[in-house]
mmCIF file of C-alpha atoms and ligand atoms in Angstrom:
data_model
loop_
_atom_site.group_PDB
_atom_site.id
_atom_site.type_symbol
_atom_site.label_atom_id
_atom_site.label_comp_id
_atom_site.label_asym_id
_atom_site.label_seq_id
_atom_site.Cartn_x
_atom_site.Cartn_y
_atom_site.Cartn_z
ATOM 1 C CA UNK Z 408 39.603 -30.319 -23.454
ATOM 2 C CA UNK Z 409 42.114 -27.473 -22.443
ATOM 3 C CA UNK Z 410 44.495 -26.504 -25.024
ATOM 4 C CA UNK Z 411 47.841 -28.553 -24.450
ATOM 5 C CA UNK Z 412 51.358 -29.832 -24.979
ATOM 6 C CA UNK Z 413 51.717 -33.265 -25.966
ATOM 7 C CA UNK Z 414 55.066 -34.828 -24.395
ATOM 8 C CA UNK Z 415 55.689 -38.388 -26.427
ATOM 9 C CA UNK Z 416 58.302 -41.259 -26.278
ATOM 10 C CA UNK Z 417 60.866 -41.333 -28.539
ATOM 11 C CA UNK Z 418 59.327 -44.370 -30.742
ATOM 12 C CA UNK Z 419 59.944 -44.180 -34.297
ATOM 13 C CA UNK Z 420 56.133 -43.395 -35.114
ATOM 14 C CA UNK Z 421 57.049 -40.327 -32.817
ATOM 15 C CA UNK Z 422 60.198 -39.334 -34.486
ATOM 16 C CA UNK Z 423 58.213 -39.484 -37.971
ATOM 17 C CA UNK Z 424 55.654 -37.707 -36.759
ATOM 18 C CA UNK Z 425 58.140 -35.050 -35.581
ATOM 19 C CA UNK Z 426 59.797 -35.022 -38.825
ATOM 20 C CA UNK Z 427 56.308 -34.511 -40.960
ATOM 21 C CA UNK Z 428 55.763 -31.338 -38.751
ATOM 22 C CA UNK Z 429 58.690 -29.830 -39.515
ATOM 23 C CA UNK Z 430 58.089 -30.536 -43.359
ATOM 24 C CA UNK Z 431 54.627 -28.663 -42.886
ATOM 25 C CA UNK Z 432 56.099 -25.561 -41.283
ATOM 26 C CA UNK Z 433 55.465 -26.523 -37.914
ATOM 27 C CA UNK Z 434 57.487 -26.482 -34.419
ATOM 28 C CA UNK Z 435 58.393 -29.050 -32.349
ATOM 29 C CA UNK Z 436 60.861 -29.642 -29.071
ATOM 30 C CA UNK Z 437 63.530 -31.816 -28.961
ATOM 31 C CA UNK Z 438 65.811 -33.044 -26.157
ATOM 32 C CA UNK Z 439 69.560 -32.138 -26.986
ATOM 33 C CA UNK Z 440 72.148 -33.561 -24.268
ATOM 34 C CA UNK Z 441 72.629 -29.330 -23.157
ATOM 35 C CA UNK Z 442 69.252 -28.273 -23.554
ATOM 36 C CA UNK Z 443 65.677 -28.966 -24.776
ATOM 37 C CA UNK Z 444 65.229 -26.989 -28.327
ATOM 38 C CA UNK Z 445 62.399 -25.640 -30.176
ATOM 39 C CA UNK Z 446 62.657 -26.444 -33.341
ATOM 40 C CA UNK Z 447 61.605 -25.566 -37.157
ATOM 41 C CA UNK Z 448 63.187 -25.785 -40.559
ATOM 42 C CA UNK Z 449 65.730 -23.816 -41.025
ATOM 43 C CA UNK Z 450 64.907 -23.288 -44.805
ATOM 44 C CA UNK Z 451 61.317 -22.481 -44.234
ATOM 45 C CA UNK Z 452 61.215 -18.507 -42.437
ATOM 46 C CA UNK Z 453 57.483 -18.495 -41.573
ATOM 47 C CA UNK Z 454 58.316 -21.250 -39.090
ATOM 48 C CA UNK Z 455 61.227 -19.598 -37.616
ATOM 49 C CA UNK Z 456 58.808 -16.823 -37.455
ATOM 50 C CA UNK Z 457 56.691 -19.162 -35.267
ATOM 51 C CA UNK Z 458 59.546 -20.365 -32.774
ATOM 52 C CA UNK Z 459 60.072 -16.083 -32.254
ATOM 53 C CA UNK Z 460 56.381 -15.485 -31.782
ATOM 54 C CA UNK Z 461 56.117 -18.337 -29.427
ATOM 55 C CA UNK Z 462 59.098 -18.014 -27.199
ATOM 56 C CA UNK Z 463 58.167 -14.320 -27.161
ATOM 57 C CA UNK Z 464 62.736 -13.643 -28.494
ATOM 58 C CA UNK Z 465 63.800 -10.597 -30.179
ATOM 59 C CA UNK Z 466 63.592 -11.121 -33.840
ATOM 60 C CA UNK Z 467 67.477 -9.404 -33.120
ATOM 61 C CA UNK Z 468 68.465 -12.708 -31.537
ATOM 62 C CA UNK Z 469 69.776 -15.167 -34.083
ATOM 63 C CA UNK Z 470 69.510 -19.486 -33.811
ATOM 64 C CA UNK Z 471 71.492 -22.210 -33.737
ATOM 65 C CA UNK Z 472 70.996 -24.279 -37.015
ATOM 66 C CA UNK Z 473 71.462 -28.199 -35.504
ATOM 67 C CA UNK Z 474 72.757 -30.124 -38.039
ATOM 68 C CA UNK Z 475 73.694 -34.468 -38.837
ATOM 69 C CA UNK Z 476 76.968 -33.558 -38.951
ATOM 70 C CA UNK Z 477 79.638 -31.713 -40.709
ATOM 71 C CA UNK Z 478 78.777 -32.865 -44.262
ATOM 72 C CA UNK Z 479 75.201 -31.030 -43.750
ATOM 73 C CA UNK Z 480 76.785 -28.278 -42.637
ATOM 74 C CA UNK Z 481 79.124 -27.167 -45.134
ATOM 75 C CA UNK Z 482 76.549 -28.360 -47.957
ATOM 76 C CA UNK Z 483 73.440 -26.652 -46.355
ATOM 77 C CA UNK Z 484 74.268 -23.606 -44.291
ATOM 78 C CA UNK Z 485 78.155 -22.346 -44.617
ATOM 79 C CA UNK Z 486 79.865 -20.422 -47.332
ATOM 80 C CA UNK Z 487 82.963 -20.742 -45.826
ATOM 81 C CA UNK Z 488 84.669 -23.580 -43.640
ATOM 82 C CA UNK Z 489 88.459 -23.812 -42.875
ATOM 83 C CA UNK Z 490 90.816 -26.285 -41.830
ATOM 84 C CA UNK Z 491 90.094 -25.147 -37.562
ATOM 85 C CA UNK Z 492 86.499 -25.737 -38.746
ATOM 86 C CA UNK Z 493 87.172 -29.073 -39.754
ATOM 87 C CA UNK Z 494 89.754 -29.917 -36.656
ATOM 88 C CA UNK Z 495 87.063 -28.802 -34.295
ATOM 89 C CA UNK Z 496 84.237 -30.229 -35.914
ATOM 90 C CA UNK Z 497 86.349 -33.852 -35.497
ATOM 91 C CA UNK Z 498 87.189 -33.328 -31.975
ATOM 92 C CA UNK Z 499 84.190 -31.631 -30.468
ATOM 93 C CA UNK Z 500 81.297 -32.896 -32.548
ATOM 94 C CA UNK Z 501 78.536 -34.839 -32.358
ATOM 95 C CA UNK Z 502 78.571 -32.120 -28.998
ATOM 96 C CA UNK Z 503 77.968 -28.730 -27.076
ATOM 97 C CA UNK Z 504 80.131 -26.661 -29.194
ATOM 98 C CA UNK Z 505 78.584 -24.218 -31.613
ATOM 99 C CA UNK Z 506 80.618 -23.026 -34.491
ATOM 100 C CA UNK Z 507 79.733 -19.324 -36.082
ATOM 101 C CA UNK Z 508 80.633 -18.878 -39.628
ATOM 102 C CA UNK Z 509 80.017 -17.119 -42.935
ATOM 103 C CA UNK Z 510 76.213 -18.420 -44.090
ATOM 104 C CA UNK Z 511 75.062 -18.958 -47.645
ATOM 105 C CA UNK Z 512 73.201 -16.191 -48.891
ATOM 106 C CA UNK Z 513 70.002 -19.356 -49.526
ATOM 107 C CA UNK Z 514 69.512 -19.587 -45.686
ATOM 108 C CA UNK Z 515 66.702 -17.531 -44.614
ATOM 109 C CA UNK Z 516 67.389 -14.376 -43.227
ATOM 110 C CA UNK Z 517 64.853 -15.312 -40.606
ATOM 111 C CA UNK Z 518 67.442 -18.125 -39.549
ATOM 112 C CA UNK Z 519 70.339 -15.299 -38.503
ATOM 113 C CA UNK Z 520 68.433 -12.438 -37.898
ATOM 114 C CA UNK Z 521 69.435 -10.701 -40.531
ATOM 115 C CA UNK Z 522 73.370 -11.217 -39.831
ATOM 116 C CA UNK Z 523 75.716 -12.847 -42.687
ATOM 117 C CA UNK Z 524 77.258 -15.334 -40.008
ATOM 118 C CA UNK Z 525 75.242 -18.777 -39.234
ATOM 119 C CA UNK Z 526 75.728 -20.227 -35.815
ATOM 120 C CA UNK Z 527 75.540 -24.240 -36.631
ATOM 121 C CA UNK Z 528 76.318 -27.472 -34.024
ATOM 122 C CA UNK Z 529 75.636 -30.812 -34.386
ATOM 123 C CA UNK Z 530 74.180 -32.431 -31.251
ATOM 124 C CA UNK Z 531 74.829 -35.392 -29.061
ATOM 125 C CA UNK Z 532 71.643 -36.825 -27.962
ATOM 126 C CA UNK Z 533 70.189 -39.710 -29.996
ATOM 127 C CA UNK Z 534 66.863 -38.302 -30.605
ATOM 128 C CA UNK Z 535 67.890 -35.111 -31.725
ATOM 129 C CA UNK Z 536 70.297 -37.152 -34.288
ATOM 130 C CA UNK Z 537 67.127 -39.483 -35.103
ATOM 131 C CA UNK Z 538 65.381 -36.385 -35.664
ATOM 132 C CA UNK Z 539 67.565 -35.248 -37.908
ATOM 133 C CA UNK Z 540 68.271 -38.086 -39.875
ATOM 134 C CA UNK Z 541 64.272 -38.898 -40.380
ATOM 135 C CA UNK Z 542 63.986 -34.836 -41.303
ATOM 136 C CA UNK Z 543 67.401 -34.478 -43.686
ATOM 137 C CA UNK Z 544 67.673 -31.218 -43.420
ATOM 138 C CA UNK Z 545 69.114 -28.298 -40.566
ATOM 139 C CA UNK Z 546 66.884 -27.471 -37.774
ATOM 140 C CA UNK Z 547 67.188 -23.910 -36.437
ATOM 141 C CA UNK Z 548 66.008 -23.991 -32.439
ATOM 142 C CA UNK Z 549 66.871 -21.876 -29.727
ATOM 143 C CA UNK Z 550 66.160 -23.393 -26.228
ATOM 144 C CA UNK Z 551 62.833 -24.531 -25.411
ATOM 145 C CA UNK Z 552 62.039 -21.954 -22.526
ATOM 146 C CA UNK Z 553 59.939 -18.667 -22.992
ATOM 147 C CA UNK Z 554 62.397 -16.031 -23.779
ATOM 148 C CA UNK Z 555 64.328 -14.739 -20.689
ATOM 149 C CA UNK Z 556 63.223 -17.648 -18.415
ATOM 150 C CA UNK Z 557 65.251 -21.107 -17.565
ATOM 151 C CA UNK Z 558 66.458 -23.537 -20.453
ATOM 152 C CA UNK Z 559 64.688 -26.235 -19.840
ATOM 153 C CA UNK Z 560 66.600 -29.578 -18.913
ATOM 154 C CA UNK Z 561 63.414 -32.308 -19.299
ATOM 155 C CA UNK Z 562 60.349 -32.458 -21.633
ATOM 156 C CA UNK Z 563 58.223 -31.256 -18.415
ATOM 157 C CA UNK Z 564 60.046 -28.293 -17.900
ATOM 158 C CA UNK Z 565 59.021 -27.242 -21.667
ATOM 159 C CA UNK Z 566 55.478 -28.453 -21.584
ATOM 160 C CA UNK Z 567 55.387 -26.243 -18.002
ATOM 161 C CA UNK Z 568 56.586 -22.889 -19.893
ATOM 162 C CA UNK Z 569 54.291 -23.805 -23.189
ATOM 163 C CA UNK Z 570 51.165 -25.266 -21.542
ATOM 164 C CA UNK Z 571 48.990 -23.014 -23.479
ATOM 165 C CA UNK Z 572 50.190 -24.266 -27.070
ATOM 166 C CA UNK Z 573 47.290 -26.204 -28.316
ATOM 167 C CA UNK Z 574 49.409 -30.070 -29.378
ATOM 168 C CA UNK Z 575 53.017 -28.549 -29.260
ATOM 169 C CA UNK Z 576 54.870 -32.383 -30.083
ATOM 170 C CA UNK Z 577 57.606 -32.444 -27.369
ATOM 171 C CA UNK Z 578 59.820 -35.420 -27.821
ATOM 172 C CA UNK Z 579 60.365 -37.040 -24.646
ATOM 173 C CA UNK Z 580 64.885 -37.824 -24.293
ATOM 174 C CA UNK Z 581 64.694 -37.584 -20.354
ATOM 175 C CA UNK Z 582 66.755 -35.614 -18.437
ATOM 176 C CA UNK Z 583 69.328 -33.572 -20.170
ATOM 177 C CA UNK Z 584 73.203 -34.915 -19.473
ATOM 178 C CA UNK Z 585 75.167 -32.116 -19.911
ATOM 179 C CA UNK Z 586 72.202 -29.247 -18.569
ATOM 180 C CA UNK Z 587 74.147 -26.180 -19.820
ATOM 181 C CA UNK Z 588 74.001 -24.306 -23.359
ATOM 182 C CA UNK Z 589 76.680 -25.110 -25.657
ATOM 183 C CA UNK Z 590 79.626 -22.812 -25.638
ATOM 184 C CA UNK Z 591 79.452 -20.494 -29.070
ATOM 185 C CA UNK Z 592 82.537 -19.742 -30.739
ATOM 186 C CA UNK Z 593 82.399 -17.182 -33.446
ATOM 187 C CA UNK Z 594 85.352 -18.323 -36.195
ATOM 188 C CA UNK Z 595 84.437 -15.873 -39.080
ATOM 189 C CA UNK Z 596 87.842 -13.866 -37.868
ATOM 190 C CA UNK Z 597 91.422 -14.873 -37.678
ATOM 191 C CA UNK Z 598 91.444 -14.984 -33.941
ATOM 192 C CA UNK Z 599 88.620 -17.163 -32.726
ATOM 193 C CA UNK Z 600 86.414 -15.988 -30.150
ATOM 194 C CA UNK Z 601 84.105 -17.920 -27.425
ATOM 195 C CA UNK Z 602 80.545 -15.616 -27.571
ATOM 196 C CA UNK Z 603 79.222 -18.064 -25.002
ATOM 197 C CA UNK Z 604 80.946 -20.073 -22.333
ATOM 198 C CA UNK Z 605 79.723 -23.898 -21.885
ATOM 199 C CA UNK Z 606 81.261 -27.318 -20.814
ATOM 200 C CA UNK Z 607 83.750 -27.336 -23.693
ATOM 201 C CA UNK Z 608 86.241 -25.151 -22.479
ATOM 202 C CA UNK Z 609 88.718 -22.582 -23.670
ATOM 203 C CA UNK Z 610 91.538 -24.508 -23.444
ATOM 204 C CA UNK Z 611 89.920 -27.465 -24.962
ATOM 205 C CA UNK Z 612 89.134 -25.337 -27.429
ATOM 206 C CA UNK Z 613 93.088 -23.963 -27.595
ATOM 207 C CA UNK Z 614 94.416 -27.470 -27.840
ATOM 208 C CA UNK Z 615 92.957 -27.919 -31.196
ATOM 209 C CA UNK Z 616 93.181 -24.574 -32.721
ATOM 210 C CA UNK Z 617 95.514 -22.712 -30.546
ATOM 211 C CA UNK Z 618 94.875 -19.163 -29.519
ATOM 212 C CA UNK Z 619 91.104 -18.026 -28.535
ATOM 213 C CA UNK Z 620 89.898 -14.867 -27.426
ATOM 214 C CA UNK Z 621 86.986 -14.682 -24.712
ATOM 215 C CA UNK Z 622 84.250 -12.200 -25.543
ATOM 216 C CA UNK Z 623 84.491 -9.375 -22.794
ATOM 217 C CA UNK Z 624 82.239 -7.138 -23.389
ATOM 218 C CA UNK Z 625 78.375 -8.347 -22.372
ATOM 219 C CA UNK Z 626 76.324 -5.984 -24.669
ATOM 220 C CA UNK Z 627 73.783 -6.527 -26.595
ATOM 221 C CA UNK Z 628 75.695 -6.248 -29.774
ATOM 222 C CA UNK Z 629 78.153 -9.060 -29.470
ATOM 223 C CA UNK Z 630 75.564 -11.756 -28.917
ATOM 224 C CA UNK Z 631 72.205 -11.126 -28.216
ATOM 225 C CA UNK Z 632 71.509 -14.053 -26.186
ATOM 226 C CA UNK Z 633 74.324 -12.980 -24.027
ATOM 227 C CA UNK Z 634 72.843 -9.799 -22.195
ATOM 228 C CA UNK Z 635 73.275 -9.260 -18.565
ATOM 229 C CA UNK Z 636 70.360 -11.006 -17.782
ATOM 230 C CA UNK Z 637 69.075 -14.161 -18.807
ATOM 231 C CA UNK Z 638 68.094 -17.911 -17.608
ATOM 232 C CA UNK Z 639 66.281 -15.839 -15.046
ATOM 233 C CA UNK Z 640 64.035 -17.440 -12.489
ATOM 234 C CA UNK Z 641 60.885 -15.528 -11.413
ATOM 235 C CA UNK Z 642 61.720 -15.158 -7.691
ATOM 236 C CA UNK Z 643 64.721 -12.576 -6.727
ATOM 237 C CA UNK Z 644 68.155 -14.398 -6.391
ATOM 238 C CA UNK Z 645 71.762 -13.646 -5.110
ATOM 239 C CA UNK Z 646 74.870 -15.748 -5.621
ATOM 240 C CA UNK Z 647 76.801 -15.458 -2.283
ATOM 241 C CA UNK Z 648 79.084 -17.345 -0.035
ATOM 242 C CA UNK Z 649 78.146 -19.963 2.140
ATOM 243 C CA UNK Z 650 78.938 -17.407 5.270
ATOM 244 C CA UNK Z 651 76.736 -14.493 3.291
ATOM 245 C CA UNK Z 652 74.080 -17.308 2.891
ATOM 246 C CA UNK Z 653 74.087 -17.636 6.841
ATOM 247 C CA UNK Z 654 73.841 -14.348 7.462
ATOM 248 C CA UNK Z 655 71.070 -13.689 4.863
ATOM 249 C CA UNK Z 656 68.712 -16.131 6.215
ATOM 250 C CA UNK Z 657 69.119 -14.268 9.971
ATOM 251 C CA UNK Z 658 68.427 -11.416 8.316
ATOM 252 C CA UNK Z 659 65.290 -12.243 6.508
ATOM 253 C CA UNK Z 660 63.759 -13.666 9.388
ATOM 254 C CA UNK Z 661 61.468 -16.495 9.280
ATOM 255 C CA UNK Z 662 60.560 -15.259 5.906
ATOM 256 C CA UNK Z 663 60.528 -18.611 3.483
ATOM 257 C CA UNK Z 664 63.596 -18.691 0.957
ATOM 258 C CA UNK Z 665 65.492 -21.150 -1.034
ATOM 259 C CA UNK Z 666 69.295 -22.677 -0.652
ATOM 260 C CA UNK Z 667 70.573 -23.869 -3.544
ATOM 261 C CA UNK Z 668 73.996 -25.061 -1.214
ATOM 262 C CA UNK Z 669 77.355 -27.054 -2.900
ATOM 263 C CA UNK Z 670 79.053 -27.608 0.688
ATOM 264 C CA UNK Z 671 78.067 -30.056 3.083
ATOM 265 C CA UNK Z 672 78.950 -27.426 5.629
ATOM 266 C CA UNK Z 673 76.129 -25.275 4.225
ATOM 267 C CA UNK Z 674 73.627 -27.829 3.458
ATOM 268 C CA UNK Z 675 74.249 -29.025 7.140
ATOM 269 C CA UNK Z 676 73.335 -25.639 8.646
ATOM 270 C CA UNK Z 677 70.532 -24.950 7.209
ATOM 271 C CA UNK Z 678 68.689 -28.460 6.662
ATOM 272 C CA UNK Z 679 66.453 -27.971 9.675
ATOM 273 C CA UNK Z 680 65.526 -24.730 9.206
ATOM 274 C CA UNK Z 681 61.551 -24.591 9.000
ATOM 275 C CA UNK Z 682 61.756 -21.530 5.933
ATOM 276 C CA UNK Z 683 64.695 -22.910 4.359
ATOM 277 C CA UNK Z 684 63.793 -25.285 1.480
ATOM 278 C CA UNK Z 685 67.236 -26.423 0.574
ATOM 279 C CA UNK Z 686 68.719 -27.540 -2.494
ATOM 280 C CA UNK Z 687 71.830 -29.697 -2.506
ATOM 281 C CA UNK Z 688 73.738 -29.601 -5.959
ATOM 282 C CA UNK Z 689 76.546 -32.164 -6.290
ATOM 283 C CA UNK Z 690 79.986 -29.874 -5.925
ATOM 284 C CA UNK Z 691 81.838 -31.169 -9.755
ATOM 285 C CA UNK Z 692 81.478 -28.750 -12.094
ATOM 286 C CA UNK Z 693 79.535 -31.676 -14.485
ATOM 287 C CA UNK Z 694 77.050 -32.817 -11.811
ATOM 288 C CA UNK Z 695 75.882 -29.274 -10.940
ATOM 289 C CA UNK Z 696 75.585 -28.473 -14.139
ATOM 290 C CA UNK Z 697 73.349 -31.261 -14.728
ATOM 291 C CA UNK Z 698 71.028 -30.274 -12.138
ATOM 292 C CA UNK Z 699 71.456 -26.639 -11.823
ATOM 293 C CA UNK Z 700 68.173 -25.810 -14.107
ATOM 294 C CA UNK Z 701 66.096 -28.120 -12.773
ATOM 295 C CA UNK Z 702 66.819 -26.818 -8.776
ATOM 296 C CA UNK Z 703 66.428 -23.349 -9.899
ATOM 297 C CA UNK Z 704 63.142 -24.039 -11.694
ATOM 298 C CA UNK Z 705 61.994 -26.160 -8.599
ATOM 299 C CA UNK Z 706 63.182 -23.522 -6.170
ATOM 300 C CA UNK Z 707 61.011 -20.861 -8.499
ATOM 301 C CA UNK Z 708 57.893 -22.926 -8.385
ATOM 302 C CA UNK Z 709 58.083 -22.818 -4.505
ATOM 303 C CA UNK Z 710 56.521 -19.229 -4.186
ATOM 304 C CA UNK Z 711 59.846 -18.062 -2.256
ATOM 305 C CA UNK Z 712 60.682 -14.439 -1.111
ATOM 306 C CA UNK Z 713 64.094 -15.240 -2.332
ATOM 307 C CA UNK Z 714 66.871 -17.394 -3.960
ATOM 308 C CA UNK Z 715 70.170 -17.600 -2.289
ATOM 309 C CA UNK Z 716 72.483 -19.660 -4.198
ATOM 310 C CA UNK Z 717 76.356 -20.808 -2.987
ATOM 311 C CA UNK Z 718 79.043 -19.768 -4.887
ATOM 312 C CA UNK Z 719 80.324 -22.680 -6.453
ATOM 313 C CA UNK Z 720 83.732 -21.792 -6.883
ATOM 314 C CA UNK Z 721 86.128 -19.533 -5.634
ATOM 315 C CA UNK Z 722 89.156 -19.621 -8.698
ATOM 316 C CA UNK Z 723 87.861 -20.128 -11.999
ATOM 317 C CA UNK Z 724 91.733 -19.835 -13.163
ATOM 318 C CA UNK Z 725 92.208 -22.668 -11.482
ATOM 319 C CA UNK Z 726 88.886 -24.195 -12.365
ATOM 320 C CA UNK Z 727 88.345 -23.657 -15.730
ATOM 321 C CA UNK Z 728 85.421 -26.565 -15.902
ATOM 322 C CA UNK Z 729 83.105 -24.123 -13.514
ATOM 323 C CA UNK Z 730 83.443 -21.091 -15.783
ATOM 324 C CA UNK Z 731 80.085 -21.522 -17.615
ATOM 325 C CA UNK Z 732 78.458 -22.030 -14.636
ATOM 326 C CA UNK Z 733 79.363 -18.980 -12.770
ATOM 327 C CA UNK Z 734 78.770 -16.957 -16.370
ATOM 328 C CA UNK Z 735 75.213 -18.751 -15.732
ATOM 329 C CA UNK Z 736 74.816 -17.914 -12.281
ATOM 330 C CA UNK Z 737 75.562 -14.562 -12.718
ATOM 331 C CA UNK Z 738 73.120 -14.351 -15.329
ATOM 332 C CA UNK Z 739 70.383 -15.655 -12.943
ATOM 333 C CA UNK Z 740 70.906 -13.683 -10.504
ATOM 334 C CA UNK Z 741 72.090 -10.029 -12.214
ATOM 335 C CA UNK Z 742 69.254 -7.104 -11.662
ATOM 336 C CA UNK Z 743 66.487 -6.503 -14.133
HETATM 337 O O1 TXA O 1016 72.986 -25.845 -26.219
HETATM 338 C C1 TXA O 1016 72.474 -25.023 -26.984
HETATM 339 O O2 TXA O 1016 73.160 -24.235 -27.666
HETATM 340 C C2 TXA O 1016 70.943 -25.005 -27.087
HETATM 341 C C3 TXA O 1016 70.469 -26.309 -27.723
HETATM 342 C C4 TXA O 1016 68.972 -26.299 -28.004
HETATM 343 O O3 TXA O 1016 71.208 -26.554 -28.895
HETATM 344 N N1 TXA O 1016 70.498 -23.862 -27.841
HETATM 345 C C5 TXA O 1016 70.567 -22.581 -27.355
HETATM 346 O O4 TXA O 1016 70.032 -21.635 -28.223
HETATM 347 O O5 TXA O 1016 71.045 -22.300 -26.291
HETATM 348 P P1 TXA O 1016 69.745 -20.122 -27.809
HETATM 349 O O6 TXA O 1016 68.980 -19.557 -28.935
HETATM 350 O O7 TXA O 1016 69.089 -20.075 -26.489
HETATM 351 O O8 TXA O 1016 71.151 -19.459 -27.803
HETATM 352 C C6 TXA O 1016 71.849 -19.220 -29.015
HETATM 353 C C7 TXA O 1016 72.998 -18.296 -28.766
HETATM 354 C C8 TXA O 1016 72.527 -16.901 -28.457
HETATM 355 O O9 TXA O 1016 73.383 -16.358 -27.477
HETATM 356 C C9 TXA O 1016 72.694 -16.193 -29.796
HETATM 357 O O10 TXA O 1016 72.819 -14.809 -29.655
HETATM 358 C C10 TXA O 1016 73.965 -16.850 -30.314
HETATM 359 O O11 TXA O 1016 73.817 -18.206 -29.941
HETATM 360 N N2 TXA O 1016 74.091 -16.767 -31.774
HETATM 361 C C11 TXA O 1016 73.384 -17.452 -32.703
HETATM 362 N N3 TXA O 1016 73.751 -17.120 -33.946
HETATM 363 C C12 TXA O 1016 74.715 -16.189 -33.826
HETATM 364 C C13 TXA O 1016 75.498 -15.442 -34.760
HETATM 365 N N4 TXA O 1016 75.354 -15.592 -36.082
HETATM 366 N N5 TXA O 1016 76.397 -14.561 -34.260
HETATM 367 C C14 TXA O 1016 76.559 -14.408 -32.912
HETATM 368 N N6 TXA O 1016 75.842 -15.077 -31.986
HETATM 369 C C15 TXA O 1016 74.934 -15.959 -32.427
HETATM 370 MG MG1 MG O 1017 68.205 -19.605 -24.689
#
């Protein structure tokens, strides 16, 4: 039999099974309501060494520590935890925000990559929270993608980028609701700072806390995960306007491309062309972030010369709920 992934329902023989791998230093994936994660103990460095060596990261790129709640957090993995820690951690929590603080000098430094600051969240998606509860303990796990490629929003998606790992347990949660990465906020300073945009906004954010800075500068520094270019399909991709789009595909000529459209008006003009393979995403900023992953990896698998994806928005000022999506999209589609 050829080596292979083994995608399971989400019984509670399944979850315990789960659990017992992570007690003997093994990695699993996990559906999360952003992303699928890949996940080992976060008190045990030779399998955080394993989720590195098998998503091929940068042993510079630190993880997300998933935790029950805030009670594991601040008794586990965080040296220091203020009163914004707290207020956020009751608004925002079981959910997509990650919180950055000062880490406990017991956490491996495996978990961090060698920084002194621990991201930690605790996530909204019953099996993850089953997980954790049958486990007791953090789980460090970065998405469940091969480093540099899509997150993965359904257990397929992970079993397609790991098909070579001999019985890799991937808990099956179906399709992930929310289908972005959580928005990181660093709080280890005075002012707080988003590393990472996501569904929970900045002014979500402000209303609890008040004041928060947005990370400008993209470099490899501020958050490794954040470079230029990441959640990369294969095939080349450009993020235009519907008009560009039209253009584009007289330009290219026959040759076989993908529209990933958000206007009717779009969608409509290009439906019947023969080397369009079209795309529709739903045009709220929730719905096509739900499905944005999925079309892209779709649209990759198609063997296209190219990727030509509709601008979503046009104001993120006045949009604030598309932000992460654009920071995505620009991601996707930014040069090598
Ligand atoms: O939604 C999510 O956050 C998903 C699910 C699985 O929870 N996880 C995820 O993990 O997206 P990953 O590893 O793909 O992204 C983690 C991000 C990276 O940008 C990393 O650089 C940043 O968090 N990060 C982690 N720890 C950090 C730290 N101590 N300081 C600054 N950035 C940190
Ligand atoms: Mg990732």
């Amino acid at each position: 039999m050829s080596p292979m992934p083994r995608i399971l329902a989400p019984t509670n023989d399944a979850i315990s099974l789960a659990a017992e791998r992570l007690r003997a230093g093994d990695v699993i994936a996990f559906p999360t309501e952003t992303v699928y994660g890949l996940g080992a103990a976060t008190f045990n460095a030779t399998a955080l060494e394993r989720i590195f060596a098998l998503k091929g990261r940068p042993f510079d790129n630190p993880l997300i520590a998933h935790v029950l709640d805030e009670t594991m957090a601040r008794e586990r993995l965080s040296l220091a935890w203020d009163n914004r820690c707290t207020a956020l951690a009751a608004r925002f929590w079981p959910g997509p925000l990650t919180i950055i603080v000062p880490k406990r000098a017991e956490v491996p430094k495996r978990a961090t990559a060698g920084l002194d600051t621990i991201a930690i969240r605790s996530p909204d998606h019953p099996v993850a929270r089953e997980l954790l509860r049958a486990f007791g303990a953090p789980i460090s796990a970065p998405s469940a993608n091969r480093s540099g490629h899509v997150s993965p929003t359904s257990a397929q998606h992970v079993a397609s980028d790991f098909a070579d790992v001999d019985d890799l347990i991937i808990l099956d949660g179906g399709p992930c609701r929310i289908g972005i990465e959580s928005t990181v906020l660093d709080m280890t300073a005075d002012l707080a700072v988003i590393l990472r945009p996501g569904s929970i906004t900045l002014s979500d954010i402000a209303d609890v806390i008040g004041e928060v800075r947005v990370q400008e500068s993209r470099t490899q520094d501020a958050s490794p995960g954040t470079s230029p270019r990441h959640y990369a399909p294969r095939t080349p991709a450009r993020l235009l306007s519907a008009h560009d789009i039209r253009n584009e595909i007289m330009a290219v000529r026959g040759r076989p491309c993908a529209v990933l459209a958000v206007s009717r008006g779009l969608a409509n003009a290009v439906r019947n062309r023969p080397e369009v393979t079209l795309f529709e995403l739903p045009a709220d900023p929730a719905g096509y972030g739900e499905h944005l992953y999925s079309a892209l990896r779709r649209a990759d698998e198609a063997s296209l010369s190219i990727i030509l994806i509709e601008r979503p928005a046009k104001d993120v000022d006045a949009e604030p709920r598309w932000t992460a999506i654009l920071d995505r999209l620009q991601r996707a589609t930014a040069g090598p």
